[in-house]
Coordinates of C-alpha atoms and ligand atoms in Angstrom, one line a residue:
M1 CA 94.9 134.5 185.9
L2 CA 93.2 132.0 183.7
F3 CA 89.6 132.3 182.8
S4 CA 89.3 129.8 179.9
C5 CA 87.1 126.8 180.2
F6 CA 87.9 123.4 178.7
L7 CA 85.2 121.0 180.0
Q8 CA 81.5 120.8 179.3
S9 CA 80.2 121.8 182.7
C10 CA 82.1 125.1 182.6
S11 CA 78.9 127.0 181.8
E12 CA 77.4 125.5 185.0
L13 CA 80.0 127.1 187.1
D14 CA 79.0 129.3 190.0
K15 CA 79.7 132.7 188.5
T16 CA 80.3 134.2 191.9
K17 CA 83.6 132.4 191.9
K18 CA 86.3 134.4 190.3
D19 CA 88.6 132.1 188.4
N20 CA 88.8 128.5 187.3
I21 CA 91.2 126.0 185.9
N22 CA 89.7 123.3 183.8
G23 CA 86.4 124.2 185.4
F24 CA 87.8 123.9 188.9
Y25 CA 87.6 127.0 191.1
A26 CA 88.8 127.7 194.6
D27 CA 87.0 129.4 197.4
D28 CA 87.1 133.1 197.7
G29 CA 90.2 134.8 199.1
A30 CA 92.1 131.7 200.0
Y31 CA 93.7 131.0 196.7
E32 CA 95.7 132.4 193.8
I33 CA 96.7 131.1 190.5
I34 CA 100.5 131.3 190.0
N35 CA 103.5 130.1 188.1
Y36 CA 105.2 127.7 190.4
D37 CA 107.9 125.0 190.2
G38 CA 108.2 125.6 186.5
R39 CA 104.5 125.0 185.9
S40 CA 102.0 127.6 184.9
D41 CA 98.4 128.0 186.3
V42 CA 99.0 126.2 189.6
I43 CA 96.2 126.8 192.1
K44 CA 97.8 127.8 195.4
V45 CA 95.4 127.3 198.3
D46 CA 96.5 129.4 201.3
G47 CA 95.6 127.5 204.5
A48 CA 96.2 130.5 206.7
K49 CA 93.5 132.6 205.0
T50 CA 90.5 130.2 205.3
S51 CA 89.0 127.4 207.2
W52 CA 87.4 126.3 203.9
A53 CA 90.4 126.0 201.7
V54 CA 89.1 123.8 198.9
V55 CA 89.3 123.4 195.1
M56 CA 85.8 122.7 193.8
Y57 CA 84.1 121.6 190.6
S58 CA 80.4 122.1 190.2
L59 CA 78.3 119.1 189.0
A60 CA 74.9 120.7 189.7
K61 CA 73.6 119.8 186.3
Y62 CA 73.9 116.1 187.1
K63 CA 71.8 116.2 190.3
G64 CA 69.6 113.2 190.6
K65 CA 71.3 111.4 187.8
M66 CA 73.6 108.4 188.0
I67 CA 77.1 109.4 187.0
T68 CA 80.7 108.2 187.3
I69 CA 83.2 110.9 188.2
E70 CA 86.8 110.3 187.3
L71 CA 89.3 112.8 188.7
T72 CA 93.0 113.4 188.3
A73 CA 95.4 116.1 189.6
E74 CA 98.9 116.7 190.8
V75 CA 99.1 117.9 194.3
K76 CA 101.8 119.2 196.7
R77 CA 101.6 120.2 200.3
E78 CA 103.7 122.8 202.2
G79 CA 104.9 122.3 205.7
S80 CA 104.5 118.8 207.0
A81 CA 103.2 115.5 205.7
G82 CA 99.5 115.0 205.8
N83 CA 96.3 114.1 203.9
L84 CA 94.7 115.4 200.7
L85 CA 91.3 114.1 199.8
W86 CA 88.7 114.3 197.2
Q87 CA 85.1 114.4 198.4
I88 CA 81.6 115.0 197.2
N89 CA 79.4 117.6 198.8
D90 CA 75.7 117.2 197.8
G91 CA 74.5 119.4 200.6
Q92 CA 73.6 116.4 202.8
N93 CA 76.4 113.8 202.4
Y94 CA 80.1 114.0 202.0
P95 CA 81.2 110.7 200.4
L96 CA 85.0 110.2 200.1
I97 CA 86.2 109.7 196.5
T98 CA 89.8 109.0 197.3
S99 CA 92.5 110.1 199.7
L100 CA 96.2 110.5 199.6
N101 CA 97.2 109.6 203.1
N102 CA 100.2 111.1 204.9
A103 CA 101.6 112.6 201.7
V104 CA 105.1 113.9 202.1
A105 CA 105.3 117.7 201.9
G106 CA 107.4 119.5 199.3
V107 CA 106.9 117.0 196.4
W108 CA 104.3 116.6 193.8
H109 CA 101.9 113.6 194.1
Q110 CA 99.6 112.2 191.4
M111 CA 96.1 111.8 192.7
K112 CA 93.3 109.9 190.9
G113 CA 89.9 108.7 192.0
R114 CA 86.6 107.5 190.7
I115 CA 83.1 107.3 192.2
V116 CA 79.8 106.2 190.9
I117 CA 77.0 108.2 192.5
T118 CA 73.4 109.5 192.2
P119 CA 73.4 112.5 194.4
S120 CA 70.1 113.6 195.9
G121 CA 71.0 116.5 198.1
N122 CA 70.6 120.3 197.5
D123 CA 74.0 121.0 196.1
F124 CA 76.5 118.9 194.1
F125 CA 80.1 119.5 193.7
V126 CA 83.4 117.7 194.2
Y127 CA 86.2 119.3 196.2
L128 CA 89.8 118.7 197.0
T129 CA 90.7 119.5 200.5
N130 CA 93.4 118.8 203.2
W131 CA 90.8 118.3 205.9
E132 CA 92.5 116.7 208.9
N133 CA 92.0 116.9 212.6
N134 CA 89.2 119.4 212.2
A135 CA 91.5 121.9 210.5
E136 CA 92.5 122.9 207.0
N137 CA 95.3 125.3 207.7
T138 CA 98.0 123.8 205.5
T139 CA 98.9 125.5 202.2
Y140 CA 98.8 123.2 199.2
Y141 CA 99.1 123.4 195.4
V142 CA 97.0 121.8 192.7
Y143 CA 98.1 121.4 189.2
N144 CA 96.1 120.4 186.1
P145 CA 93.0 119.0 187.8
T146 CA 90.7 117.1 185.4
V147 CA 87.3 115.6 185.5
N148 CA 85.7 113.0 183.3
I149 CA 82.0 112.3 183.6
I150 CA 80.4 109.0 182.4
E151 CA 76.6 109.4 182.4
G152 CA 74.3 106.4 183.2
N153 CA 75.3 103.0 184.6
P154 CA 79.0 102.6 183.8
L155 CA 78.8 98.8 184.0
I156 CA 78.6 97.3 180.6
P157 CA 79.2 93.5 180.8
D158 CA 78.8 91.6 177.5
L159 CA 76.6 88.7 178.3
S160 CA 76.8 87.3 174.8
L161 CA 80.3 86.0 175.4
L162 CA 80.6 82.2 175.8
P163 CA 80.4 81.6 179.5
L164 CA 83.7 80.4 181.0
K165 CA 81.8 77.6 182.8
S166 CA 80.7 76.3 179.5
V167 CA 84.1 76.5 177.9
Y168 CA 85.5 74.4 180.8
E169 CA 82.5 72.3 181.6
N170 CA 84.3 69.1 180.8
H171 CA 87.5 70.1 182.6
F172 CA 86.9 71.8 186.0
L173 CA 84.5 74.0 188.0
M174 CA 85.0 77.8 187.3
G175 CA 84.9 80.0 190.3
N176 CA 85.2 83.6 191.5
I177 CA 85.0 85.4 194.8
I178 CA 82.0 87.3 196.1
D179 CA 81.2 90.0 198.5
T180 CA 77.9 91.8 198.9
T181 CA 78.6 93.9 195.7
Y182 CA 78.2 90.7 193.6
L183 CA 74.8 89.7 194.9
S184 CA 72.8 91.9 192.6
G185 CA 72.7 94.1 189.4
K186 CA 75.2 93.7 186.6
Y187 CA 77.9 92.3 189.0
F188 CA 75.6 89.4 189.8
D189 CA 74.6 89.0 186.1
L190 CA 78.2 88.6 185.1
L191 CA 79.0 86.3 188.0
K192 CA 76.1 84.0 187.2
H193 CA 76.9 84.0 183.4
H194 CA 80.5 82.8 183.8
F195 CA 80.9 80.9 187.1
N196 CA 79.4 77.9 188.7
I197 CA 81.1 78.1 192.1
V198 CA 82.0 81.0 194.4
T199 CA 84.2 81.6 197.4
P200 CA 83.0 84.4 199.7
G201 CA 86.3 86.4 199.8
N202 CA 85.9 87.6 203.4
N203 CA 82.4 86.8 204.7
L204 CA 83.1 83.2 206.0
K205 CA 86.3 84.1 207.8
P206 CA 86.4 83.9 211.6
D207 CA 86.4 87.7 212.1
F208 CA 83.2 87.9 210.1
L209 CA 81.4 84.9 211.7
A210 CA 82.7 84.6 215.2
P211 CA 81.7 87.1 217.9
S212 CA 84.4 89.7 218.5
T213 CA 84.0 89.1 222.2
K214 CA 84.0 85.6 223.6
G215 CA 80.5 84.4 224.5
D216 CA 78.6 86.9 222.3
A217 CA 76.4 85.7 219.4
Y218 CA 77.7 84.5 216.0
Q219 CA 77.1 86.8 213.1
W220 CA 75.4 84.8 210.4
T221 CA 73.2 87.3 208.6
T222 CA 75.4 88.4 205.7
A223 CA 76.9 85.0 205.1
E224 CA 73.5 83.5 205.1
E225 CA 72.2 85.9 202.5
M226 CA 75.2 85.2 200.3
V227 CA 75.1 81.4 200.6
N228 CA 71.3 81.3 200.0
K229 CA 71.4 83.6 197.0
M230 CA 74.1 81.4 195.4
I231 CA 72.4 78.1 196.1
S232 CA 69.0 79.4 194.8
N233 CA 70.9 80.3 191.6
N234 CA 72.6 76.9 191.2
I235 CA 76.0 78.3 192.1
A236 CA 78.0 76.1 194.5
V237 CA 79.8 77.6 197.5
H238 CA 83.3 76.8 198.7
G239 CA 84.0 77.9 202.3
H240 CA 87.0 80.0 203.2
V241 CA 88.4 79.7 205.9
L242 CA 88.3 78.1 209.3
V243 CA 91.8 78.3 210.8
W244 CA 94.1 81.1 209.7
H245 CA 96.7 83.3 211.4
E246 CA 94.9 86.4 210.1
Q247 CA 91.3 87.8 210.4
T248 CA 90.6 85.9 213.6
P249 CA 89.3 87.4 216.8
S250 CA 92.1 87.4 219.4
W251 CA 90.0 85.6 222.1
M252 CA 90.0 82.5 219.9
T253 CA 93.7 81.9 220.3
V254 CA 94.1 83.0 223.9
G255 CA 94.3 80.6 226.9
T256 CA 96.0 77.3 227.8
R257 CA 96.6 74.7 225.2
T258 CA 93.5 72.8 226.2
E259 CA 91.4 75.9 226.1
V260 CA 92.5 77.0 222.7
E261 CA 92.0 73.5 221.3
T262 CA 88.5 73.5 222.7
T263 CA 87.8 76.9 221.2
M264 CA 89.1 75.8 217.8
K265 CA 87.0 72.6 217.9
N266 CA 83.9 74.5 219.0
Y267 CA 84.3 77.1 216.3
I268 CA 84.8 74.6 213.5
A269 CA 81.8 72.5 214.7
E270 CA 79.6 75.6 215.0
V271 CA 80.4 76.8 211.5
L272 CA 80.3 73.5 209.7
T273 CA 77.1 72.5 211.3
H274 CA 75.5 75.9 210.5
F275 CA 76.3 75.5 206.8
Q276 CA 75.9 71.7 206.6
G277 CA 74.5 70.6 203.2
R278 CA 74.9 74.1 201.7
V279 CA 78.7 74.5 201.6
N280 CA 80.4 71.4 200.1
S281 CA 84.0 72.1 200.7
W282 CA 86.0 74.2 203.2
D283 CA 89.5 75.6 203.5
V284 CA 90.1 74.1 206.9
V285 CA 93.7 75.5 207.3
N286 CA 95.1 78.4 205.3
E287 CA 98.7 79.5 204.8
A288 CA 100.4 77.4 207.5
I289 CA 103.7 76.9 205.7
K290 CA 106.6 79.5 205.8
D291 CA 108.1 81.3 202.9
G292 CA 111.8 81.2 201.9
L293 CA 112.3 77.5 202.7
S294 CA 115.6 75.8 201.7
S295 CA 116.0 72.2 200.9
S296 CA 117.6 71.6 204.2
D297 CA 114.6 73.1 206.0
I298 CA 112.5 70.6 204.1
A299 CA 114.9 67.7 204.9
S300 CA 114.5 68.6 208.6
G301 CA 110.7 67.7 208.4
W302 CA 107.5 69.6 207.6
K303 CA 107.0 70.6 211.3
N304 CA 110.0 72.8 210.9
C305 CA 108.5 74.5 207.9
V306 CA 105.3 75.7 209.7
R307 CA 104.8 79.4 209.9
T308 CA 105.9 80.5 213.4
S309 CA 105.9 84.3 213.3
A310 CA 102.6 86.2 213.8
N311 CA 100.8 82.9 214.0
P312 CA 98.7 82.8 217.2
W313 CA 97.5 79.2 216.4
Y314 CA 101.1 78.0 216.3
D315 CA 101.9 79.9 219.5
A316 CA 99.0 78.2 221.3
L317 CA 99.2 74.7 219.8
G318 CA 102.5 74.3 218.0
A319 CA 102.6 72.6 214.5
D320 CA 99.9 70.2 215.7
Y321 CA 97.2 72.9 215.1
I322 CA 97.0 71.9 211.5
E323 CA 96.1 68.2 212.1
L324 CA 93.9 69.2 215.1
A325 CA 91.8 71.5 212.9
F326 CA 91.3 68.8 210.2
R327 CA 90.3 66.2 212.7
A328 CA 87.8 68.6 214.3
A329 CA 86.3 69.3 210.9
R330 CA 86.1 65.7 210.0
E331 CA 84.3 65.0 213.3
A332 CA 81.9 67.9 212.9
D333 CA 80.8 66.9 209.3
P334 CA 82.2 63.7 207.9
N335 CA 80.8 64.4 204.4
I336 CA 82.4 67.7 203.7
N337 CA 85.6 68.0 201.5
L338 CA 88.4 69.3 203.6
Y339 CA 91.1 71.5 201.9
Y340 CA 94.5 72.8 202.9
N341 CA 95.1 76.1 201.1
D342 CA 98.3 78.1 200.6
Y343 CA 99.9 80.8 198.4
G344 CA 103.3 80.8 196.8
L345 CA 103.2 77.2 195.7
E346 CA 104.8 78.3 192.4
N347 CA 107.9 78.1 194.6
T348 CA 108.8 74.4 194.3
N349 CA 110.3 74.2 197.8
K350 CA 107.1 75.5 199.4
A351 CA 105.1 73.1 197.3
E352 CA 107.4 70.3 198.5
A353 CA 106.8 71.2 202.2
V354 CA 103.1 71.2 201.6
R355 CA 103.3 67.8 199.9
I356 CA 105.2 66.1 202.7
M357 CA 103.0 67.6 205.4
I358 CA 99.8 66.4 203.7
K359 CA 101.3 63.0 202.9
D360 CA 102.3 62.5 206.5
I361 CA 98.9 63.6 207.9
N362 CA 97.0 61.5 205.4
D363 CA 99.2 58.4 205.7
R364 CA 98.7 58.3 209.5
Y365 CA 94.9 58.9 209.1
K366 CA 94.7 56.2 206.5
N367 CA 96.3 53.7 208.9
E368 CA 93.7 54.5 211.5
T369 CA 90.9 54.1 209.0
S370 CA 92.2 50.8 207.5
G371 CA 93.2 52.6 204.4
T372 CA 89.8 53.9 203.6
R373 CA 90.1 57.6 204.0
N374 CA 92.3 60.6 203.8
L375 CA 92.0 63.4 206.4
I376 CA 92.9 66.1 203.9
D377 CA 90.7 65.7 200.8
G378 CA 92.1 68.5 198.8
V379 CA 94.9 71.0 198.4
G380 CA 94.4 74.5 197.1
S381 CA 97.1 76.4 195.3
Q382 CA 96.1 80.1 195.6
A383 CA 98.1 81.3 192.6
H384 CA 98.4 85.0 193.3
V385 CA 101.0 85.5 190.5
N386 CA 102.3 88.3 188.3
I387 CA 103.4 88.7 184.7
S388 CA 107.0 87.5 185.5
L389 CA 105.6 84.0 186.3
N390 CA 107.8 81.1 185.3
I391 CA 105.4 78.4 184.1
N392 CA 107.9 75.6 184.5
N393 CA 107.9 76.1 188.2
V394 CA 104.1 76.0 188.3
R395 CA 104.2 72.7 186.3
E396 CA 106.7 71.2 188.7
S397 CA 104.8 72.3 191.8
L398 CA 101.5 71.1 190.5
N399 CA 103.0 67.7 189.7
K400 CA 104.1 67.4 193.4
L401 CA 100.5 68.2 194.5
F402 CA 99.0 65.7 191.9
S403 CA 101.3 63.0 193.4
L404 CA 99.3 63.2 196.6
G405 CA 96.3 61.6 194.9
I406 CA 93.8 64.1 196.4
E407 CA 91.8 66.9 194.9
V408 CA 93.9 69.8 193.6
S409 CA 92.2 73.1 193.0
I410 CA 93.5 76.5 191.9
T411 CA 91.8 78.7 194.5
E412 CA 92.7 82.4 194.3
L413 CA 94.1 83.0 190.8
D414 CA 95.0 86.5 189.7
V415 CA 97.8 87.8 187.5
S416 CA 99.1 91.2 188.6
T417 CA 100.9 93.5 186.2
I418 CA 103.1 94.7 189.0
N419 CA 105.6 92.7 190.9
N420 CA 104.4 93.4 194.4
Y421 CA 101.3 93.3 196.5
D422 CA 100.3 96.9 196.5
P423 CA 96.5 96.8 197.1
G424 CA 96.0 100.2 195.4
S425 CA 93.0 102.4 195.8
G426 CA 90.4 100.0 194.6
R427 CA 89.8 102.4 191.7
D428 CA 92.6 101.9 189.3
S429 CA 92.3 100.3 186.0
V430 CA 94.6 102.0 183.5
I431 CA 96.7 99.2 182.0
S432 CA 99.3 99.6 179.2
E433 CA 98.9 97.6 176.1
A434 CA 102.2 95.8 176.8
N435 CA 101.1 94.8 180.2
E436 CA 97.7 93.7 179.0
N437 CA 99.4 91.5 176.4
A438 CA 101.9 90.1 178.9
Q439 CA 99.1 89.4 181.4
A440 CA 97.0 87.6 178.7
K441 CA 100.0 85.4 177.8
V442 CA 100.4 84.3 181.4
Y443 CA 96.7 83.5 181.7
A444 CA 97.0 81.5 178.5
E445 CA 100.1 79.6 179.7
L446 CA 98.3 78.7 183.0
F447 CA 95.1 77.6 181.3
K448 CA 97.0 75.5 178.8
L449 CA 98.7 73.8 181.7
Y450 CA 95.4 73.4 183.5
I451 CA 93.8 71.9 180.5
E452 CA 96.6 69.4 180.0
N453 CA 96.1 68.3 183.6
A454 CA 92.3 68.7 183.7
S455 CA 91.7 65.2 185.0
Q456 CA 93.6 66.1 188.1
I457 CA 92.1 69.6 188.7
T458 CA 88.8 70.0 190.4
R459 CA 88.2 73.8 190.3
V460 CA 89.8 77.0 189.2
T461 CA 88.7 80.0 191.2
F462 CA 89.7 83.6 190.4
W463 CA 90.4 86.0 193.3
G464 CA 88.3 88.9 191.9
M465 CA 86.0 89.7 189.0
D466 CA 87.1 93.1 188.0
D467 CA 90.1 95.4 188.4
G468 CA 88.1 98.1 190.1
N469 CA 87.2 95.8 193.1
S470 CA 90.3 93.6 193.2
W471 CA 92.4 93.5 196.3
L472 CA 95.3 94.2 193.9
S473 CA 93.5 96.8 191.8
V474 CA 96.6 98.8 191.2
G475 CA 98.0 95.8 189.3
N476 CA 94.8 95.3 187.3
P477 CA 95.0 91.5 187.8
C478 CA 91.5 90.4 186.7
L479 CA 89.7 89.2 183.5
F480 CA 87.4 92.2 183.5
D481 CA 88.1 95.9 183.9
W482 CA 86.2 98.1 186.3
R483 CA 83.3 98.5 183.8
L484 CA 83.0 94.7 183.6
T485 CA 84.4 94.8 180.0
A486 CA 86.3 91.6 179.1
K487 CA 90.0 92.2 178.8
R488 CA 92.5 90.3 176.7
A489 CA 93.1 88.2 179.8
F490 CA 89.5 87.0 179.5
F491 CA 89.9 85.9 175.8
A492 CA 93.2 84.3 176.7
V493 CA 91.4 82.2 179.4
S494 CA 88.6 81.4 176.9
N495 CA 91.1 80.3 174.2
P496 CA 94.7 79.9 175.4
D497 CA 96.0 78.7 172.0
N498 CA 95.2 82.0 170.4
F499 CA 97.6 83.7 172.7
L500 CA 100.5 81.3 172.6
P501 CA 103.2 80.8 169.9
Ligands
9MR1 O1 90.7 89.3 199.4 C1 90.8 89.5 200.8 C2 90.9 90.9 201.2 O2 89.7 91.6 200.9 C3 91.2 91.1 202.7 O3 91.4 92.4 202.9 C4 92.4 90.3 203.0 C5 92.8 90.5 204.5 O4 93.5 89.4 205.0 O5 92.3 88.9 202.6 C6 92.1 88.8 201.3 O6 92.0 87.4 200.9 C7 93.2 86.6 201.2 C8 92.7 85.2 201.4 O7 91.8 85.2 202.4 C9 93.9 84.3 201.7 N1 94.9 84.3 200.7 C10 95.3 85.7 200.3 C11 94.2 86.6 200.0 C12 94.6 87.9 199.5 O8 95.3 88.6 200.6

């Protein structure tokens, strides 16, 4: 049995509990501290002995104060796969800190989590549990649980840094994404400091605006709040997205060809009219071109390069859905800038397919308008890349897009330190020095290239402000860490030459 205490709040422990490890204690009778799997001082929680089989850590002394709780532990389940979760109990609420879902039994798993909280209830502790299906009868083991507490507001942006929008004011617009988190407090301060255009990351998508049931009312409230807040702060808004194979209520793509075409037109008209004069450019169609294209696919024509699988717009309307959407948008608001947006254009074949598609659609539209107007005004290269990026491919692809003679924007830039799209827990931000340097170098290479081509680039938008809130948080792809501190990546974007040979 181990009675020693390592962390500050040890003295705050409930003395009625018998034992603790690093200040953690388990509930009476249901646990023992054992040597297990070659490790000493493992907490074994015996699921058969209690319905309240938890490992707890008292935070009573922080009640009513804003703190950040960071937790780590190694955990292992007995029996079958299942969940292990870290929660708060403040006597009234039980916020989830993090969960390990469907963890395989019989192996150790690393768990970590972070929460910023000001608890107001009668009690205050964190606990690790295997609560699932109203039962906690699985035995599990916890090794080396740790807590780190940061007191006060953890967000510490440095607003004395030269704003990125000033660094690039003669080159292109600087953008980032927003959700409701970024509308106030230090998140908003940092957004306003550096960026002059935003893209709502989710709130202008069909599944946020359109009714989930056909015929019900549109849901404007949150989007309105966002757009108005930005405009009143002189931050422009780019709209994302009207027609996409994801995040779209299913009723919108169900019916005969004529019905779906009508639904699409009505949706586009409804949204563009609603935001007319407030949102200046829109991604009309997103991600319509397939991955893994060969040169013979491209030689067979762009319509053979359109995404066919899991694409309900394609199922209803065929490859024509792309042009139909742009025509509907032009009709609904002739003054708005219409963008085609896609990812993976670092792959030169995919960029080529996008190029021939836009050229074909624009050439035909120009014929109809006596050469006066394109239908597609801009092309967005998302640029979700990682530290193995080959900058030569980016250069070649951008040159293909520049050859179209329309606006080119970088629309969703992030540089992940891992080579996959693991979204992570949303709470990671431990980055090795080697990865932070490699990431800074890629950002520097990209911005050097963008600067060289600045006359042909309208906007560069990052897909996330900080690693804590990024959709790829586990790969820490942003310029700021979860506390809004500028990373090397930020300084590489501010001054690429300092990070290049
Ligand atoms: O960042 C968005 C994330 O919060 C959503 O869960 C996800 C769901 O589809 O969409 C993310 O944004 C995507 C964007 O709309 C289109 N390009 C890829 C982006 C990352 O998945």
